[in-house]
Structure formats: C-alpha cells, structure tokens
C-alpha positions as a LaTeX table, in Angstrom:
\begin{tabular}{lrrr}
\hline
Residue & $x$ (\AA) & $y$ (\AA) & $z$ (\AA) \\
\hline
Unk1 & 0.00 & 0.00 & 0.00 \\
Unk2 & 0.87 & 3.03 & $-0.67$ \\
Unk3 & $-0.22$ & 6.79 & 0.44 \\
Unk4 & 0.16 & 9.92 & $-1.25$ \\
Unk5 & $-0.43$ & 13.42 & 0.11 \\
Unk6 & $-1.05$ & 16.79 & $-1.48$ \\
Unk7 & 0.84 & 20.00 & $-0.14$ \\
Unk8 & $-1.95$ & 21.46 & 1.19 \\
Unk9 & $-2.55$ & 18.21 & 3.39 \\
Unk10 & $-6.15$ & 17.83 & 2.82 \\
Unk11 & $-6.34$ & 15.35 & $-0.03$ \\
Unk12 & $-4.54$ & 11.64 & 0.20 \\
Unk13 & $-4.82$ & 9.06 & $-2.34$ \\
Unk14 & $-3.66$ & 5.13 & $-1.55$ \\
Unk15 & $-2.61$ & 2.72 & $-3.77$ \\
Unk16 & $-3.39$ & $-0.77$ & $-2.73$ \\
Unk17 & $-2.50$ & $-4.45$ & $-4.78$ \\
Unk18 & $-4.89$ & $-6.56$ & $-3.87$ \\
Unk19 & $-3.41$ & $-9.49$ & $-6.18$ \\
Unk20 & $-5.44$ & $-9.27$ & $-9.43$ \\
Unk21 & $-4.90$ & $-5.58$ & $-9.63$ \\
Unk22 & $-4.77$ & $-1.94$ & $-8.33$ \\
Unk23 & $-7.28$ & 0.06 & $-5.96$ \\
Unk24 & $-7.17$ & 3.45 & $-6.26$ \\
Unk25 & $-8.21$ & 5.37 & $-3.09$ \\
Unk26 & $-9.35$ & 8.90 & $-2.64$ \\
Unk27 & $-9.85$ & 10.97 & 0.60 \\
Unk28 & $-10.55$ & 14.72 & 0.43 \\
Unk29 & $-11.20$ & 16.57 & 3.56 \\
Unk30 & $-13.72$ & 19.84 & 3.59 \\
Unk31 & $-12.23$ & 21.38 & 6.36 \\
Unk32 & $-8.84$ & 20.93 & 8.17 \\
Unk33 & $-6.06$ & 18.67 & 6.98 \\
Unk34 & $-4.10$ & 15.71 & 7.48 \\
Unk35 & $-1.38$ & 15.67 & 10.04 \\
Unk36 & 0.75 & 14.63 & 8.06 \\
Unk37 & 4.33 & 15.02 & 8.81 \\
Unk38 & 6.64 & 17.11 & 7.04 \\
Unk39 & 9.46 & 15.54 & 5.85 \\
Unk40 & 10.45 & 14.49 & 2.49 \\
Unk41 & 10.60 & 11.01 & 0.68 \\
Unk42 & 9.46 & 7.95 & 2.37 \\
Unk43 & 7.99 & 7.51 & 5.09 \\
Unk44 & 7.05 & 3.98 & 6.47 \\
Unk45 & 3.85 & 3.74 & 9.00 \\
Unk46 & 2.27 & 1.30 & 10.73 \\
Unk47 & $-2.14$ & 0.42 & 10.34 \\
Unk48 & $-2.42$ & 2.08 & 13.98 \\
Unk49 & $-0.67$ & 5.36 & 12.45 \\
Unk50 & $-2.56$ & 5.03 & 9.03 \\
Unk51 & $-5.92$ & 4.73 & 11.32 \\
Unk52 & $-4.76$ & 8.25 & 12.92 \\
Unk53 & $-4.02$ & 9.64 & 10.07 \\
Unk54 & $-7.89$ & 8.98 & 8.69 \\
Unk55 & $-9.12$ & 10.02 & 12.09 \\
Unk56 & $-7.59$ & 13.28 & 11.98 \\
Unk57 & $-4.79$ & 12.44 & 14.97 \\
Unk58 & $-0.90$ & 13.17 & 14.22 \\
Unk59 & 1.11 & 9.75 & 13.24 \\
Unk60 & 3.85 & 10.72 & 15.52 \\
Unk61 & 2.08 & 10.31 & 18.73 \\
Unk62 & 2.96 & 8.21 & 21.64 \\
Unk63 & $-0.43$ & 6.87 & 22.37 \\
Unk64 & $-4.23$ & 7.50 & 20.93 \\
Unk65 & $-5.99$ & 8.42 & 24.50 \\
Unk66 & $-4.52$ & 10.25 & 27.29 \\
Unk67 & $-4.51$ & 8.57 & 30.19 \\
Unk68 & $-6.97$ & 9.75 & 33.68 \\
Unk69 & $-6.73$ & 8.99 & 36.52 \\
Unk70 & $-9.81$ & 9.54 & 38.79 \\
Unk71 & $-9.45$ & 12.48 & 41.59 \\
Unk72 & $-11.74$ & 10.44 & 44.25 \\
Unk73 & $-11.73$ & 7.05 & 44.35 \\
\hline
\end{tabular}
C-alpha cells in the first residue's frame, strides 16, 4: 500500500495491490487537513498510524488516549 499526500494536506490518495490488480483510493477533507508530517521522501507507518491519520490524529504520537486517573476514588 501506498499513500500519497497533497501539499496542502487535505487530499490523500492510496494505492493498494490486492493481487489481481490496483485500488485506487481517494480521501478529500472539507475542512482541516491531514497531520501529516513534514518531511520528504518515504515515510514507512504502521495500520495504527494510518488509522490516525484517517481520524484526523498526528502519526507521531505516543499513544491515541490520554490517560486519567480519577481524583476520588
């Protein structure tokens, strides 16, 4: 698979084998962008960071949630 990114970050496109061919795959955001990270050339990422990515979180985070803890217990 493979993910291309526009410079204004809000349109990605994927390219995914499949076996018996190519699927093309098109995301274009309305408002806000991708967080995309800025460096150039290749970048390899994991499904967690690719499921981030579509949900609008940065791919160079630590963890999805922060964690609470409860103030009485």
């Amino acid at each position: 698979m493979y993910l291309f990114c526009n410079r204004d970050h809000n349109k990605l496109k994927c390219l995914y084998w499949d076996g018996t061919g190519f699927w093309l795959l098109y995301k274009r955001l309305e408002k806000g962008h991708f967080q995309w990270k800025k460096k150039e050339g290749t970048v390899v990422i994991s499904h967690q960071q690719l499921q981030w990515l579509l949900e609008g979180l940065k791919i160079d985070q630590k963890t999805a949630l922060k964690t609470s803890y409860p103030k009485y217990i």
